[in-house]
Amino acid sequence: MTANLPAAPSQDSAPRQALVMSTIAFTVCFAVWTIFSIIGVRIKQELGLNETEFGLLVGTPILTGSLVRMVLGVWTDRYGGRLVYTLTMLAAAVATFLLAFAHTYQQMLLAALGVGLAGGSFAVGVAYVSRFFPAGRQGTALGIFGVGNVGAAVTKFLAPLVLLAWGWQSVALIWAAALVVMAIVFWFTTNDDPVIRERRAGKAAPARSFWQEFAPLKNLQVWRFAFYYFFAFGAFVALSLWLPRYLIGVYGFGIATAGMIGAAYSIPASIFRAYGGVLSDRIGARTVLYWTFSVSAVATLVLSLPSADYVVRGISGPIPFHFEIGPLAFIAVASVLGFFMSLGKAAVYKHIPAYYPQSVGAVGGVVGMIGGLGGFILPIAFGALNDLTGVWSSCFMLLFVIVVSCLVWMHLSIRRMERAAAVKTSSLSYAAE
């Protein structure tokens, strides 16, 4: 008896099929990548971890997923996203399965390094999907692909239910099984990208050398895009991981409630990434980024205000005042922040195929790596700031500094480019006279 496997998609349906399946696969990978946002809270209780140790555990998968993005992006350019994507999911599934059998903090950190491979799938998907679409549609396509960030919300919705019913180890086992199933489905329902097919047919130049792939990384512009993504994506991941802990500590919510509210932040920050891609195609990525950084600066400033009691010396005596951001106000402002982060994530990646069409894997990989490192560094910084300052809102104080730095750097760079373009135009006009 022979198994009835799904037929490979036709060339006409290949772009849509690649986009849909890559987005679904990225959703599953992202759910696994952020698994510690829920099970980490229970592990913290079981092992008696302090805030910094908890931040390190939560951020370790983000570290791996960030560091491997550049290499996985280059491999995708060279060997094709269909193969690299499938192998990445299978490798992450093995590590997630082994996590269920870890007992010490050191063992969990080691397993977390392997779990982080799931996060590397982003660079694979960007390089794979972008090859199926023309430049005018790449912003929209990559924005839709980025909706896979909603996997963070999937974990926050479902993981608390599984954890409370069967324990955190069951979460790891089920999430590992989901990765294996997704890898198999992806392999049999997608096709190689057009560049890989042309290379095999001898119609395209062979792949460049491994070191030539990294040549664009000498440009400061690439690292400026990476810094934008450090905030737009890195801070999103960090907050996705940190919000359940923040809500439990500040507002006294239970783990299930905190997970649901954290999902309410993750969903708009993920789904509206597709809208950010559409906007970037229509009005320009630069305009979208101006809005992202400006609104995010206001939102993080508001959220950074700590609860406080004031006493004013009034005419008739002291007048006490109490200030705090209530849970409803916090959720509202955090949702606005997540929405504009989602627009910014899409806008950053709209730049990459536009400026570096032959090096999407390498450039997209390094930008994704730096963004992912934000998701690793920031949770640790949040925990350290809590330990050092004793102020919960210190995490938003840090984010305010970062986003203002992004806004200033972008504005100064744009002004410099405008002046250079004006000088060049005047020189050409003078030469033509």
Coordinates of C-alpha atoms in Angstrom, one line a residue, residues 211-416:
W211 CA 31.9 35.1 2.2
Q212 CA 30.5 37.1 -0.7
E213 CA 27.0 36.7 0.9
F214 CA 28.2 38.8 3.8
A215 CA 29.6 41.7 1.7
P216 CA 26.6 44.1 2.3
L217 CA 27.1 43.9 6.1
K218 CA 30.0 46.4 5.7
N219 CA 27.3 49.1 5.2
L220 CA 26.3 51.1 8.3
Q221 CA 22.8 51.3 6.9
V222 CA 22.3 47.6 7.5
W223 CA 23.2 48.0 11.2
R224 CA 20.9 51.0 11.4
F225 CA 18.0 48.9 10.1
A226 CA 19.1 46.3 12.7
F227 CA 18.9 48.8 15.5
Y228 CA 15.3 49.7 14.4
Y229 CA 14.5 46.0 14.6
F230 CA 16.1 45.7 18.0
F231 CA 13.3 47.9 19.2
A232 CA 10.4 47.0 16.9
F233 CA 10.9 43.2 17.2
G234 CA 13.3 42.7 20.1
A235 CA 11.2 44.8 22.5
F236 CA 8.0 43.0 21.2
V237 CA 9.5 39.6 22.0
A238 CA 10.8 40.8 25.4
L239 CA 7.5 42.2 26.4
S240 CA 5.7 39.0 25.2
L241 CA 8.0 37.1 27.5
W242 CA 7.9 39.6 30.4
L243 CA 4.3 40.8 30.5
P244 CA 2.9 37.7 32.3
R245 CA 5.5 38.1 35.1
Y246 CA 4.9 41.9 35.1
L247 CA 1.1 41.5 35.4
I248 CA 1.4 39.0 38.2
G249 CA 3.9 41.1 40.2
V250 CA 2.2 44.5 39.7
Y251 CA -1.5 43.7 39.6
G252 CA -1.6 40.4 41.4
F253 CA -3.2 38.4 38.5
G254 CA -3.1 34.6 38.4
I255 CA -1.0 32.9 35.8
A256 CA -4.0 32.0 33.5
T257 CA -5.3 35.6 33.6
A258 CA -1.8 37.1 33.1
G259 CA -1.4 34.8 30.1
M260 CA -4.6 35.9 28.5
I261 CA -3.8 39.6 29.0
G262 CA -0.3 39.0 27.6
A263 CA -2.0 37.4 24.6
A264 CA -4.2 40.5 24.2
Y265 CA -0.9 42.4 23.7
S266 CA 0.6 39.9 21.4
I267 CA -2.3 39.5 19.0
P268 CA -2.5 43.1 17.7
A269 CA 1.3 43.3 17.7
S270 CA 1.3 40.3 15.4
I271 CA -1.8 40.5 13.2
F272 CA -1.4 44.1 12.2
R273 CA 2.1 43.4 10.9
A274 CA 0.4 42.5 7.7
Y275 CA -1.2 45.9 7.6
G276 CA 2.2 47.4 8.3
G277 CA 3.5 45.7 5.1
V278 CA 0.6 47.1 3.1
L279 CA 1.2 50.6 4.5
S280 CA 4.9 50.4 3.7
D281 CA 4.0 49.5 0.1
R282 CA 1.6 52.4 -0.2
I283 CA 3.0 55.3 1.7
G284 CA 6.6 54.2 2.2
A285 CA 8.4 52.4 5.0
R286 CA 10.1 55.6 6.2
T287 CA 6.8 57.3 7.0
V288 CA 5.6 54.2 8.8
L289 CA 8.8 54.1 10.9
Y290 CA 8.4 57.8 11.9
W291 CA 4.9 57.0 13.2
T292 CA 6.1 53.9 14.9
F293 CA 8.9 55.5 16.9
S294 CA 7.0 58.7 17.7
V295 CA 3.9 56.9 19.1
S296 CA 6.1 54.3 20.9
A297 CA 8.1 57.0 22.6
V298 CA 4.9 58.5 24.0
A299 CA 3.5 55.0 25.1
T300 CA 6.7 53.9 26.8
L301 CA 7.0 57.3 28.6
V302 CA 3.5 56.8 30.0
L303 CA 4.1 53.2 31.0
S304 CA 7.5 54.1 32.6
L305 CA 5.8 56.4 35.2
P306 CA 5.9 54.5 38.5
S307 CA 3.2 54.4 41.1
A308 CA 3.8 57.2 43.6
D309 CA 2.3 59.1 46.5
Y310 CA 2.8 62.9 46.6
V311 CA 2.2 65.5 49.3
V312 CA 1.6 69.1 48.2
R313 CA 1.9 71.8 50.8
G314 CA -1.5 73.4 50.4
I315 CA -2.8 76.7 51.9
S316 CA -4.7 74.8 54.6
G317 CA -2.2 72.0 55.0
P318 CA -0.7 69.0 53.3
I319 CA -2.7 67.7 50.3
P320 CA -1.9 64.0 49.5
F321 CA -2.0 62.7 45.9
H322 CA -1.7 59.1 44.7
F323 CA -0.7 58.2 41.1
E324 CA -0.7 54.8 39.4
I325 CA -1.5 53.3 36.1
G326 CA -4.5 51.0 36.6
P327 CA -4.7 47.6 34.9
L328 CA -7.2 48.8 32.2
A329 CA -5.1 51.8 31.3
F330 CA -2.0 49.7 31.2
I331 CA -3.6 47.2 28.8
A332 CA -4.9 50.0 26.6
V333 CA -1.5 51.7 26.3
A334 CA 0.4 48.4 25.9
S335 CA -2.0 47.5 23.1
V336 CA -1.3 50.8 21.3
L337 CA 2.4 50.2 21.7
G338 CA 2.0 46.6 20.3
F339 CA 0.1 47.9 17.3
F340 CA 2.7 50.4 16.3
M341 CA 5.5 47.9 16.9
S342 CA 3.8 45.6 14.5
L343 CA 3.8 48.4 11.8
G344 CA 7.5 49.1 12.5
K345 CA 8.5 45.4 12.1
A346 CA 7.0 45.2 8.7
A347 CA 8.5 48.6 7.6
V348 CA 12.0 47.5 8.6
Y349 CA 11.8 44.4 6.4
K350 CA 10.3 46.3 3.5
H351 CA 13.7 48.1 3.3
I352 CA 15.7 45.0 2.9
P353 CA 14.6 43.5 -0.4
A354 CA 14.4 47.1 -1.8
Y355 CA 18.0 48.0 -0.9
Y356 CA 19.6 44.6 -1.0
P357 CA 17.6 42.4 -3.4
Q358 CA 20.5 40.0 -4.0
S359 CA 21.4 39.6 -0.3
V360 CA 18.0 39.2 1.4
G361 CA 19.2 36.1 3.3
A362 CA 22.3 37.7 4.7
V363 CA 21.0 41.2 5.4
G364 CA 17.6 39.9 6.6
G365 CA 19.5 37.4 8.8
V366 CA 21.7 40.0 10.5
V367 CA 18.8 42.4 11.0
G368 CA 16.7 39.5 12.5
M369 CA 19.7 38.5 14.6
I370 CA 20.0 41.9 16.2
G371 CA 16.3 42.1 16.7
G372 CA 16.2 38.7 18.2
L373 CA 19.1 39.6 20.5
G374 CA 16.9 42.4 21.8
G375 CA 14.5 39.7 22.8
F376 CA 17.3 38.0 24.7
I377 CA 19.0 41.0 26.2
L378 CA 16.0 43.0 27.3
P379 CA 14.3 40.4 29.5
I380 CA 17.6 40.0 31.4
A381 CA 17.9 43.7 31.6
F382 CA 14.3 44.0 32.9
G383 CA 15.0 41.4 35.6
A384 CA 18.3 43.1 36.5
L385 CA 16.6 46.6 36.7
N386 CA 14.0 45.1 39.0
D387 CA 16.7 43.7 41.3
L388 CA 18.7 47.0 41.2
T389 CA 16.0 49.6 41.4
G390 CA 13.0 47.8 42.9
V391 CA 10.8 49.7 40.4
W392 CA 8.6 47.6 38.2
S393 CA 8.2 50.2 35.5
S394 CA 12.0 50.4 35.0
C395 CA 11.6 48.1 32.0
F396 CA 9.6 50.8 30.2
M397 CA 12.1 53.5 31.1
L398 CA 14.7 51.5 29.3
L399 CA 12.5 51.0 26.2
F400 CA 11.8 54.8 26.2
V401 CA 15.5 55.5 25.9
I402 CA 15.9 52.9 23.1
V403 CA 13.0 54.1 21.0
V404 CA 14.1 57.8 21.3
S405 CA 17.5 56.8 20.1
C406 CA 16.0 55.0 17.1
L407 CA 14.0 58.1 16.2
V408 CA 16.9 60.5 16.5
W409 CA 19.3 58.3 14.5
M410 CA 16.8 57.7 11.8
H411 CA 15.9 61.4 11.5
L412 CA 19.6 62.5 11.4
S413 CA 20.4 59.8 8.7
I414 CA 17.5 60.9 6.6
R415 CA 18.5 64.6 6.8
R416 CA 22.0 63.6 5.8

